[in-house]
Coordinates of C-alpha atoms and ligand atoms in Angstrom, one line a residue:
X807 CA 0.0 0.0 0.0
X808 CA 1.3 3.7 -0.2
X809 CA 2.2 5.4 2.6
X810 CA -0.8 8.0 2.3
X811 CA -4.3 6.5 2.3
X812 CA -7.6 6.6 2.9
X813 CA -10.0 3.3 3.2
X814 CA -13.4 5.1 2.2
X815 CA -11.8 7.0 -0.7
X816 CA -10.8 4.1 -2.0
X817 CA -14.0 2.6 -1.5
X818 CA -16.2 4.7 -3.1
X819 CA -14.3 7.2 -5.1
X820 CA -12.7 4.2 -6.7
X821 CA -15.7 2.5 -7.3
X822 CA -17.6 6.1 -9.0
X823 CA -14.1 6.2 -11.0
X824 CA -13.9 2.1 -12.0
X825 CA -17.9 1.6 -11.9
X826 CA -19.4 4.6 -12.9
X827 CA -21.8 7.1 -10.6
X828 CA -25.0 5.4 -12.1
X829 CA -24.1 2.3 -11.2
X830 CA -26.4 0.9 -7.6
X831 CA -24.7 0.6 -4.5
X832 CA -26.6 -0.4 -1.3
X833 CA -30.6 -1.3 -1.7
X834 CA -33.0 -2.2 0.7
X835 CA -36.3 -4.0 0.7
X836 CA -38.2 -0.9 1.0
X837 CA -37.4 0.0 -2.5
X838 CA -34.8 2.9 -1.6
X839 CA -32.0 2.4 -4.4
X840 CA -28.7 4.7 -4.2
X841 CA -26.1 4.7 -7.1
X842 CA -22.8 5.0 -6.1
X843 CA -22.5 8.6 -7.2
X844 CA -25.2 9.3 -4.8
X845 CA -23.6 7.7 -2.0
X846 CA -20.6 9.2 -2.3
X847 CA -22.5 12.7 -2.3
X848 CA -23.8 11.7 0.9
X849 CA -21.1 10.3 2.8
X850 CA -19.0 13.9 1.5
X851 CA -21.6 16.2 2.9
X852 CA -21.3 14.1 6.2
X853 CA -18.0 14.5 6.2
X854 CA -18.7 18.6 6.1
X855 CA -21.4 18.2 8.5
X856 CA -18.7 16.7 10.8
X857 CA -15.7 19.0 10.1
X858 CA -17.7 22.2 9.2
X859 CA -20.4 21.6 12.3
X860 CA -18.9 19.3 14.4
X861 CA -15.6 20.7 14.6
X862 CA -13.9 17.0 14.3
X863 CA -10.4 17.1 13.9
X864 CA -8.4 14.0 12.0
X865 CA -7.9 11.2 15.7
X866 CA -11.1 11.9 16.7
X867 CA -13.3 8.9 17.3
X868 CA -16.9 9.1 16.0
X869 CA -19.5 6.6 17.7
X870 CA -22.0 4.9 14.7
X871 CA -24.8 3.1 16.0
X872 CA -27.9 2.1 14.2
X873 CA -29.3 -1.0 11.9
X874 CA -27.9 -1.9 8.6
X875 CA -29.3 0.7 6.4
X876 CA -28.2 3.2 3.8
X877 CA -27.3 6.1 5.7
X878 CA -25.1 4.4 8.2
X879 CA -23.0 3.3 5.0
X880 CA -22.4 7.2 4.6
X881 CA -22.1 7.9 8.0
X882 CA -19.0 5.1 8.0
X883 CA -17.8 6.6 5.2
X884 CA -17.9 10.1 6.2
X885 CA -16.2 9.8 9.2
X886 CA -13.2 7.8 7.5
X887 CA -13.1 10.5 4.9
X888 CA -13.0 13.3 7.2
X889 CA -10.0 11.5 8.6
X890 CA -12.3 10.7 12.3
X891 CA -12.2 7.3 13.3
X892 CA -15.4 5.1 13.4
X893 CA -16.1 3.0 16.9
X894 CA -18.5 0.6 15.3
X895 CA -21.3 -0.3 17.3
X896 CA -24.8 -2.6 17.0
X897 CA -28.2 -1.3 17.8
X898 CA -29.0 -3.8 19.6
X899 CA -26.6 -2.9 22.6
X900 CA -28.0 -1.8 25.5
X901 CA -26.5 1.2 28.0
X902 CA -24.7 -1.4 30.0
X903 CA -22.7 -2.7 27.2
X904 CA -22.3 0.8 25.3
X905 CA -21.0 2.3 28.6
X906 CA -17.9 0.6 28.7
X907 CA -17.3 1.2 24.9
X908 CA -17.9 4.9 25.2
X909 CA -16.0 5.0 28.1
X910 CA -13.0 3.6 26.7
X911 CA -12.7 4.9 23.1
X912 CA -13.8 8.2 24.0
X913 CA -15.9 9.5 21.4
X914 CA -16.3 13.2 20.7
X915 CA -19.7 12.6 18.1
X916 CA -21.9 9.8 18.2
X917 CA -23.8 9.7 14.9
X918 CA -27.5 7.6 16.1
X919 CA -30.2 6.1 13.9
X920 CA -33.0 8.5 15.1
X921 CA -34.8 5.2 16.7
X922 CA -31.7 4.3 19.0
X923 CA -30.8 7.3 20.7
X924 CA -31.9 6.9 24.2
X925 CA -29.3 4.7 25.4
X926 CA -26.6 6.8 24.1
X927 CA -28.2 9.8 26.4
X928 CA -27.8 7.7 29.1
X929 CA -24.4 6.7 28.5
X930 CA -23.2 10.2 27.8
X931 CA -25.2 11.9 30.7
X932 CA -23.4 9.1 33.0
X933 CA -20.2 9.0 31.7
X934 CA -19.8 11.0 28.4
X935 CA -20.2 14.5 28.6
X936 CA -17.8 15.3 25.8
X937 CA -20.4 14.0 23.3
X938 CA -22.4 15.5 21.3
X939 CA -25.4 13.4 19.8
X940 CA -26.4 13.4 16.8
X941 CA -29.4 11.8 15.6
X942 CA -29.8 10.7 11.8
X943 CA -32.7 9.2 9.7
X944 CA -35.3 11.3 11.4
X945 CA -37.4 14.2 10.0
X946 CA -36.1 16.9 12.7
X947 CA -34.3 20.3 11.9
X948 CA -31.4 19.1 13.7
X949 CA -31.3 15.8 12.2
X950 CA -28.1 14.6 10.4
X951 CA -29.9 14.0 7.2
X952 CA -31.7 17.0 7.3
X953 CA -28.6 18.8 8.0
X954 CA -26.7 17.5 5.5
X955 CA -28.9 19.2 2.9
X956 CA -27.2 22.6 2.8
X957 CA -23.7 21.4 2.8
X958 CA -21.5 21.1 -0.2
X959 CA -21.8 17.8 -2.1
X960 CA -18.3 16.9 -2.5
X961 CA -15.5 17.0 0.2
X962 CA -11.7 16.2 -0.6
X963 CA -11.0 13.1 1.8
X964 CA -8.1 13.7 4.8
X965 CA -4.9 12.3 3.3
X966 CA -4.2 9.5 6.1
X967 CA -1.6 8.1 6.8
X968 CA -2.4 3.9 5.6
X969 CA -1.4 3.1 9.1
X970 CA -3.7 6.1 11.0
X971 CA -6.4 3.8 12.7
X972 CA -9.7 4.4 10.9
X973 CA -11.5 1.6 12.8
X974 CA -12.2 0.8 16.6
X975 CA -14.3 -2.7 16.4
X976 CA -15.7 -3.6 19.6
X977 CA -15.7 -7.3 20.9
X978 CA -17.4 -9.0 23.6
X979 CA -14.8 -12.6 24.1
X980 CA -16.1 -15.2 25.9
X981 CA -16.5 -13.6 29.4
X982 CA -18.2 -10.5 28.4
X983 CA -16.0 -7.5 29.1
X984 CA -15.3 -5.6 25.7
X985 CA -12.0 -5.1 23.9
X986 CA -12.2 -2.7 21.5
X987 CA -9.7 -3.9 18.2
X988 CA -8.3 -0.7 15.9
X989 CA -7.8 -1.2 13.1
X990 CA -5.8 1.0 10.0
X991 CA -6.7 2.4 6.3
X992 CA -4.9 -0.1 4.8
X993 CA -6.4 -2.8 7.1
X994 CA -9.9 -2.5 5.8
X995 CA -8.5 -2.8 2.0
X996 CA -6.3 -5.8 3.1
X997 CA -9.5 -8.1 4.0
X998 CA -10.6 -7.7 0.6
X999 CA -6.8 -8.6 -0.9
X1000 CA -7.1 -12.0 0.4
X1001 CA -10.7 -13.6 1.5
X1002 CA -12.6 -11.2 -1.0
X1003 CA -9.8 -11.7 -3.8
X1004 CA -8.8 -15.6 -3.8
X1005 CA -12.2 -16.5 -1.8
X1006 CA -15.5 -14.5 -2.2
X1007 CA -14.6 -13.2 -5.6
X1008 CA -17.6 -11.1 -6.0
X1009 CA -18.8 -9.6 -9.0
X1010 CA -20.3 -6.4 -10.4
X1011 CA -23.9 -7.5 -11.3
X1012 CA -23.5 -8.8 -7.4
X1013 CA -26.4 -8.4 -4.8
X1014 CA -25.1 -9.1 -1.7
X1015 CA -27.4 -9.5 1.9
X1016 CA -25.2 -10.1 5.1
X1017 CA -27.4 -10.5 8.3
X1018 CA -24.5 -9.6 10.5
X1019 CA -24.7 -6.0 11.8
X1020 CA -22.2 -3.6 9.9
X1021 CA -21.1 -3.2 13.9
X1022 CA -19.7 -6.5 13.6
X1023 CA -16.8 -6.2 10.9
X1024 CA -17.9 -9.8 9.0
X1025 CA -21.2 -7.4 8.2
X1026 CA -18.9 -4.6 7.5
X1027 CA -16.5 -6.4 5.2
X1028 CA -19.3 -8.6 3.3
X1029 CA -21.6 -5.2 3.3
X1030 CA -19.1 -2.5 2.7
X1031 CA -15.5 -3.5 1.8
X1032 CA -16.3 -6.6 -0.5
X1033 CA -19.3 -5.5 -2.0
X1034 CA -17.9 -2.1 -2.7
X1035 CA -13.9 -3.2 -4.1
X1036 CA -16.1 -5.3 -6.8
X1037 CA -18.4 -2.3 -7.6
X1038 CA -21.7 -4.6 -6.6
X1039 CA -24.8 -3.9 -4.6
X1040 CA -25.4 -4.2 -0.8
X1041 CA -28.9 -5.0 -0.1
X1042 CA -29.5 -3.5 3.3
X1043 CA -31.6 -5.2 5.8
X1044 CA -32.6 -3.5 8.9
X1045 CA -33.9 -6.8 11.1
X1046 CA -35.2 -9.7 9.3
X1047 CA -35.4 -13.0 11.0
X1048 CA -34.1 -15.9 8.5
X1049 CA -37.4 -17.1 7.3
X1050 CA -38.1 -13.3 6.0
X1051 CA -34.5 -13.1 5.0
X1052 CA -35.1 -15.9 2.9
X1053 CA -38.4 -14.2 1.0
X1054 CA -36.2 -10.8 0.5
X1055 CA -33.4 -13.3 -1.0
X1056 CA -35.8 -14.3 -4.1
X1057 CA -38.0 -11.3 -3.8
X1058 CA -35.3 -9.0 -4.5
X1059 CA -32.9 -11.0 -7.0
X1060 CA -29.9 -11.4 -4.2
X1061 CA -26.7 -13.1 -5.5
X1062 CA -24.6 -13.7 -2.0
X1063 CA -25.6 -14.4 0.9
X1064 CA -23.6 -14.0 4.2
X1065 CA -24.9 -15.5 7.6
X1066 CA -24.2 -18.3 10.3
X1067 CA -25.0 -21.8 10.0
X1068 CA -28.1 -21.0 12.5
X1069 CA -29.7 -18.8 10.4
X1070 CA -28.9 -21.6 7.5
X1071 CA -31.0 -24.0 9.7
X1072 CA -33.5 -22.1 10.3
X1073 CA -34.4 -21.0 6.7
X1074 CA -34.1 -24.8 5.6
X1075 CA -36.2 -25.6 9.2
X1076 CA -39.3 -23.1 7.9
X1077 CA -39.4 -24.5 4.8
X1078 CA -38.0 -21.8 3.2
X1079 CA -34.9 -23.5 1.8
X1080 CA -36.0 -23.0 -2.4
X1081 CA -35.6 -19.6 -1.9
X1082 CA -32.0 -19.6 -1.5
X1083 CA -31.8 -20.9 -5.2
X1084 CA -31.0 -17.5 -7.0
X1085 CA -27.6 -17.5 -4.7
X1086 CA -24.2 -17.9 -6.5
X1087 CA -22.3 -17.3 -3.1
X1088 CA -23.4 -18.8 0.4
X1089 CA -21.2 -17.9 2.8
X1090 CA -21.4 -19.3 6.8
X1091 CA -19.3 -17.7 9.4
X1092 CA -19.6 -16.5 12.7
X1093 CA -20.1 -20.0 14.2
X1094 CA -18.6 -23.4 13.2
X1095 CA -20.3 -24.9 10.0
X1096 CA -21.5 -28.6 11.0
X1097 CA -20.9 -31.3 7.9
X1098 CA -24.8 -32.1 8.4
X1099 CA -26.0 -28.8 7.9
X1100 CA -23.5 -28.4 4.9
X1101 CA -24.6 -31.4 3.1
X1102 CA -28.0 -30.9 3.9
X1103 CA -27.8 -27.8 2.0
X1104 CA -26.1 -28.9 -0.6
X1105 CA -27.9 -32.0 -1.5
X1106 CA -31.2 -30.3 -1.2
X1107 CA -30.6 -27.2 -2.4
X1108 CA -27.9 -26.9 -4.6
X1109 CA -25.6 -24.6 -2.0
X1110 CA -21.6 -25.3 -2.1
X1111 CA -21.7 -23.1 1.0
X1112 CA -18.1 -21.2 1.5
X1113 CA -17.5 -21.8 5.3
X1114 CA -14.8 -19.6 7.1
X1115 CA -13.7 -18.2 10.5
X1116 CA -12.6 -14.7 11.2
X1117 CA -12.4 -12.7 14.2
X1118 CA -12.9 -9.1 15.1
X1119 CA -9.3 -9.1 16.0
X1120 CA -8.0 -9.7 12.6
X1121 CA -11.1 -7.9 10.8
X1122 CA -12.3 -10.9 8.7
X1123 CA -11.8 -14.2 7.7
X1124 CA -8.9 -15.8 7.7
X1125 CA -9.2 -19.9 7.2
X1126 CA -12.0 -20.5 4.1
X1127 CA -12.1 -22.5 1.0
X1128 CA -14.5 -22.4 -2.0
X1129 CA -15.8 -24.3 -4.9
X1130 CA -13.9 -27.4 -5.6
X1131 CA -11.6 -27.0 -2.4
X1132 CA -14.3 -27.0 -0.4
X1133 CA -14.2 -30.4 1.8
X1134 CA -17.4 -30.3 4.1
X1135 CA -16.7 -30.6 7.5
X1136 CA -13.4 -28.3 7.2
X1137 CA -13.4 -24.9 7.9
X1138 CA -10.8 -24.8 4.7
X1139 CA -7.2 -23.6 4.4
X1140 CA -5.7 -20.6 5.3
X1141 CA -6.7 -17.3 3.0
X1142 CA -3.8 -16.3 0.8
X1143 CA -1.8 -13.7 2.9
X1144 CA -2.6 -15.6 6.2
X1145 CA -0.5 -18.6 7.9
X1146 CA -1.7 -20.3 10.3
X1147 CA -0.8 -23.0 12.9
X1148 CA -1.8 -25.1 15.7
X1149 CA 0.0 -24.7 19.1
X1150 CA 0.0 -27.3 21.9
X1151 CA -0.5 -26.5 25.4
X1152 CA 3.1 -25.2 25.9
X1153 CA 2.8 -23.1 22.6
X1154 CA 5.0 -24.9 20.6
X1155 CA 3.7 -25.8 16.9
X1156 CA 1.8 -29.1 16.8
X1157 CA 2.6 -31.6 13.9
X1158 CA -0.9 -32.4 11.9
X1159 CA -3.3 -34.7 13.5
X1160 CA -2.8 -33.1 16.7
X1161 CA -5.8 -30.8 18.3
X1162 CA -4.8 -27.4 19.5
X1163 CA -4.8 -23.7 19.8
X1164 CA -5.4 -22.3 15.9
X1165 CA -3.1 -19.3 15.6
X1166 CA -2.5 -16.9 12.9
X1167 CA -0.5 -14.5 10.9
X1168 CA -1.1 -12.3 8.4
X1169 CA -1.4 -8.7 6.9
X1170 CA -4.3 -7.8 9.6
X1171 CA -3.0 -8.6 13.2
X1172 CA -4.8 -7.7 16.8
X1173 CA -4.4 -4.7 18.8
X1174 CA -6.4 -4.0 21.5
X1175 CA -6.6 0.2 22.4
X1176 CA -4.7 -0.5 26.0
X1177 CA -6.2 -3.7 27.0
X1178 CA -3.7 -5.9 28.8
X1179 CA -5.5 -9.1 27.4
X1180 CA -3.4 -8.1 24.4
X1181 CA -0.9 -9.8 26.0
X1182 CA -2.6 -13.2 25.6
X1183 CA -3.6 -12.9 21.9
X1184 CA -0.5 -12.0 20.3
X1185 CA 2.3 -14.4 21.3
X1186 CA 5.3 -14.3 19.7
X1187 CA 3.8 -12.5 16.7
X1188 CA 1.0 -15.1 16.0
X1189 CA -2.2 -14.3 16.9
X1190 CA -3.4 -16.7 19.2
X1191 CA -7.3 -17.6 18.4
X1192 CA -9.9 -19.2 21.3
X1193 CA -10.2 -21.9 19.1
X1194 CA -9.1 -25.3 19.2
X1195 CA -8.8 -26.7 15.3
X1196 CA -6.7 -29.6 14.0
X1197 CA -4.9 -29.6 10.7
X1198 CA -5.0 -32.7 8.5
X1199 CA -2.2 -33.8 6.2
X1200 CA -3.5 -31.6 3.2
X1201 CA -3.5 -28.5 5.4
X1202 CA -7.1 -28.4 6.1
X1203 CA -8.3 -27.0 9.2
X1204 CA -10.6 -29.0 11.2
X1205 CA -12.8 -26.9 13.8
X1206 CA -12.7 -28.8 17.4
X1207 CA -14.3 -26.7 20.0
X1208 CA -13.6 -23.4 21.5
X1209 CA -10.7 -23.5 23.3
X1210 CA -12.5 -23.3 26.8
X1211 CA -15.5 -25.6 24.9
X1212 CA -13.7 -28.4 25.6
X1213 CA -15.7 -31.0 28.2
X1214 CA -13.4 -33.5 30.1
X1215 CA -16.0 -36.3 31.0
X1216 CA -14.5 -39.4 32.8
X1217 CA -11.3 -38.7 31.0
X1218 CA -13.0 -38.6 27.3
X1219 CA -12.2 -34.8 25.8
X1220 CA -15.8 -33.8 24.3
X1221 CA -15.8 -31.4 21.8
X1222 CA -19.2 -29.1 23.0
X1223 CA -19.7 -28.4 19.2
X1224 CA -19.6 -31.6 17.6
X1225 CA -22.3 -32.9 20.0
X1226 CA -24.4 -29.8 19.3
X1227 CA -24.2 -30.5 15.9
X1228 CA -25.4 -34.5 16.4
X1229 CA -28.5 -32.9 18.3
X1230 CA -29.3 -30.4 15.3
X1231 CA -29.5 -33.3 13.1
X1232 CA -32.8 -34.5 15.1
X1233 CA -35.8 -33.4 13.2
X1234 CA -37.5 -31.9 16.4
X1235 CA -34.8 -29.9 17.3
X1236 CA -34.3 -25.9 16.4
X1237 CA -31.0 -25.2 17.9
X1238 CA -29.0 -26.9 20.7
X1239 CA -26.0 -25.7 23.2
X1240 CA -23.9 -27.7 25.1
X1241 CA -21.7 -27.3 27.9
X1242 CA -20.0 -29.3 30.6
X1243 CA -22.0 -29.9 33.9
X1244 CA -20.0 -30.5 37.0
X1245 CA -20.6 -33.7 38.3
X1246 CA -19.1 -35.3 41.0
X1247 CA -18.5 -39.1 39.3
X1248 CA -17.1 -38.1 36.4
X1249 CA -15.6 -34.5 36.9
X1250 CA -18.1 -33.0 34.2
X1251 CA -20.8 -35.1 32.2
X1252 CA -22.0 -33.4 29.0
X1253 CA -25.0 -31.2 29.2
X1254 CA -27.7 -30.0 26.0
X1255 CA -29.9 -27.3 26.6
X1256 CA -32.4 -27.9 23.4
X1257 CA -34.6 -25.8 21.9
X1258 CA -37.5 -27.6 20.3
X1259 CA -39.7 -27.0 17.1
X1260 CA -43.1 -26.1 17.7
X1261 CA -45.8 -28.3 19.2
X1262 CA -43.2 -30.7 20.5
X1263 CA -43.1 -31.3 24.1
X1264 CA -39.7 -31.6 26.3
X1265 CA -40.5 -34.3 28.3
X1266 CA -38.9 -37.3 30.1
X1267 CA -39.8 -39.6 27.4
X1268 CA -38.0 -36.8 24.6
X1269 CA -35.3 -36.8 26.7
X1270 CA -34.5 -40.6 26.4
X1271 CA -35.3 -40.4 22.5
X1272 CA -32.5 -37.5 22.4
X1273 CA -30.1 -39.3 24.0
X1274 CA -30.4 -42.4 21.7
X1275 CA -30.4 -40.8 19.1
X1276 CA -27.0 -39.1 19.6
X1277 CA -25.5 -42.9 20.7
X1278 CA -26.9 -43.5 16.9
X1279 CA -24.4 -40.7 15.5
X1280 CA -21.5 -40.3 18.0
X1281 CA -19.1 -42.5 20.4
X1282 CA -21.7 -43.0 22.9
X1283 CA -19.7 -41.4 25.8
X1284 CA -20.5 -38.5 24.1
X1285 CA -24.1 -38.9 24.6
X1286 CA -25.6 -35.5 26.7
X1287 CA -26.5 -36.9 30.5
X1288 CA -28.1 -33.9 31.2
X1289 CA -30.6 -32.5 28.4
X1290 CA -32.7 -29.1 29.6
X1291 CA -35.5 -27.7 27.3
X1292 CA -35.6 -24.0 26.8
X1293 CA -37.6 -21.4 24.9
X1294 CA -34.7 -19.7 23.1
X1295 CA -30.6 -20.1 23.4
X1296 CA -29.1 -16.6 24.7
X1297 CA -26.5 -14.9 22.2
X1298 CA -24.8 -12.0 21.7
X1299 CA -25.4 -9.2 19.5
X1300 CA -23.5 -11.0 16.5
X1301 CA -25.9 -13.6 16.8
X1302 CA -22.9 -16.6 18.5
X1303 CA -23.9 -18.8 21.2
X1304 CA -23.3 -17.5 24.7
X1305 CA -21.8 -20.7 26.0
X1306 CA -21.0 -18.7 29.7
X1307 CA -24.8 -18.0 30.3
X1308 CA -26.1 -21.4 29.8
X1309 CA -22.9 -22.6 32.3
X1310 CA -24.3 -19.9 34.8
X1311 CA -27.9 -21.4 34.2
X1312 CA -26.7 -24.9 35.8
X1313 CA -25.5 -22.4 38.9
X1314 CA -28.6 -21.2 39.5
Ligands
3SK2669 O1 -15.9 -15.8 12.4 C1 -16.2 -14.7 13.0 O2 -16.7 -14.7 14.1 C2 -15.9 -13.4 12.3 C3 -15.5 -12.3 13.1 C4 -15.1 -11.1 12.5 C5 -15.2 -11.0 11.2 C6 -15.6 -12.0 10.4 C7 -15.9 -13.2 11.0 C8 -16.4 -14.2 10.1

């Protein structure tokens, strides 16, 4: 990369340049169509609004948080342009979890959907009182969008610096307490030199709907960076559950689709599956991609699903494989531009065959804004996933558990995962977690907490039939001694499985 650069110039400017101004670049279900021209018009005057209004200086940080929709595309860009840096967040976070965020990255604008602006009054009357609010989508004087209106419609983008961070990224880990990743200019073009470039490979005459939040960077990357480095569309959808996800899909001619193997289930669950048949590019993340749920796709709908795992730390994905290197099961092969590794419990690298820690290098590395967990991510320059994978002779990477995932049962290591995805094969099952339940003959016994379809009742006698049925697919120690019913599974704002709640559920 040159020295000087700036992410959303290249991003849109370079797509008005390569693609043309007339050409459509984000959509939604509503109908609302903006060309690229007209995006980059909007994200400019944004850009004024926040230099010419605002009084934001290139450092300052610049809070985003609202659904997926068109004007939160410009808002991103704007602030990148105007040389601010964007602390990502999701709607759906409440003023517990934003108070931390705001209180470490220190925001001097926060830039709210109109709908979502409560919490952040709270946070700043609490513990913010450098902000200043600023709602947008909303029909008020003061309104961004309104505002916006009277300012010029083109605005020469700061000349970063490629390493200037443009990007803070919260995260939540396992235990709940954010870390907020940063991220540089050149970062956010790198994702799309390697997994867009060798993997995604997305096209202009693309339509591409992510359910991920463009709070959570594999939104951002599959809704933003890919979609707009190929000069395609980003259908934009606010909050639609899979089985209406799946109607937009084929209602509005979508070409790739991004979400987690849930949301997969789901859409195949409700019937829903034949609507997935105008997609050239599935692609699962997020969550580990169960061979069942892979095949199952495939066989009855014609998906080669492109499974991958990426983390907030390192932006996007880093371990994929498409078309014919797919091999189901496998999360795939490290992305061009990434190595990666497995290291054994004293962090020394473990020949294939052998189950451990996945680490990573590559042109996007972790750093936490003054965290001291930073510490334990980056080790000796690799950057040291919670995952436990093991690599198979060809260099595939085989997803095991989470690192702390793993259930020690009478002296049998239990991948959590792998039995979850044995109970999601059962036809009255929705979605399943399992964790380890502390148990005083064996140390832990496995435990399911199931949700089940509709109309079917969690009883003794469903119980017993779970349990035989996963002796029918795995080594039956692996069988769940403990199965619990319940009406939903709790999970984060990115939509993954929040393993630590259901182990606090067996407390209570
Ligand atoms: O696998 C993930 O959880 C992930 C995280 C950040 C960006 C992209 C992805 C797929």
């Amino acid at each position: 990369y040159p020295d000087r650069l700036n992410a959303a110039a290249e991003l849109v400017d370079r797509a008005v340049a390569t693609y043309g101004a007339g050409r459509p670049a984000v959509r939604t279900p509503a109908g609302e169509v903006w060309t690229y021209g007209e995006l980059r018009e909007r994200a400019d005057r944004v850009a004024h609004a926040l230099v010419d209004d605002l009084g934001l200086v290139p450092g300052n940080r610049v809070l985003i948080r609202s659904p997926n929709n068109p004007w939160t595309v410009a808002a991103w860009l704007g602030v990148l342009k105007a040389g601010g840096i964007a602390v990502t967040t999701m709607a759906a976070l409440r003023e517990r979890e934003l108070t931390p965020i705001v209180e470490k990255t220190r925001p001097v604008v926060a830039l709210v959907d109109h709908r979502f602006v409560d919490d952040v009054v709270a946070v700043r009357d609490a513990a913010a009182p450098q902000l200043t609010i600023v709602a947008y989508g909303g029909d008020t004087d003061d309104d961004l969008t309104r505002r916006v209106a009277t300012k010029p419609a083109s605005f020469t983008a700061v000349d970063t610096a490629a390493d200037d961070v443009a990007l803070l990224g919260p995260t939540s880990g396992s235990t709940g307490t954010p870390k907020i990743t940063m991220h540089f200019h050149r970062d956010v073009l790198s994702i799309d030199n390697t997994f867009g470039k060798h993997v995604l490979r997305l096209r202009p005459d693309d339509v591409v709907a992510a359910s991920p939040p463009l709070g959570f960077t594999f939104g951002l990357g599959m809704l933003v960076v890919f979609t707009f480095r190929a000069g395609a569309c980003a259908f934009l959808t606010e909050a639609a559950a899979p089985a209406q996800l799946a109607d937009l899909i084929s209602e509005h001619g979508v070409t790739v689709l991004a979400t987690a193997p849930t949301a997969y289930r789901q859409i195949v669950r409700c019937g829903k599956g034949g609507q997935l048949a105008g997609l050239r590019v599935a692609v699962s993340a997020g969550e580990h991609l169960p061979k069942s749920t892979w095949q199952q796709l495939h066989d009855d709908h014609g998906l080669e699903v492109i499974d991958g795992i990426g983390a907030t730390e390192l932006l996007h994905i880093f371990i994929s494989a498409a078309g014919d290197e797919i091999r189901p099961g496998a999360t795939g092969k490290p992305v061009p531009g990434f190595r990666a590794t497995i290291l054994d419990a004293d962090g020394a690298e473990a020949p294939a065959g052998v189950a451990g820690r996945l680490a990573v290098i590559g042109p996007v590395g972790c750093r936490y804004l003054d965290d001291p967990r930073q510490a334990g991510y980056v080790v000796d320059g690799w950057n040291v996933t919670g995952d436990t994978f093991v690599r198979d002779d060809d260099g595939y990477f085989w997803y095991r558990a989470r690192t702390d995932d793993l259930i020690v049962s009478s002296g049998y290591n239990i991948s959590g995962p792998e039995v979850e995805a044995a109970i999601d094969a059962h036809p009255d099952v929705v979605e399943c977690g399992v964790v380890a339940a502390p148990d005083p003959e064996r140390g832990s016994v496995v435990c399911a907490f199931v949700v089940l379809g509709d109309g079917v009742t969690g009883d003794d006698a469903k119980v017993e039939e779970l349990q035989t049925f996963v002796k029918g697919e795995l080594a039956p120690y692996k069988y769940p001694r403990k199965v619990l019913f319940l009406p939903a599974l709790p999970r984060n704002t990115s939509g993954k499985l929040q393993r630590f709640k259901l182990r606090q559920l067996l407390e209570t």
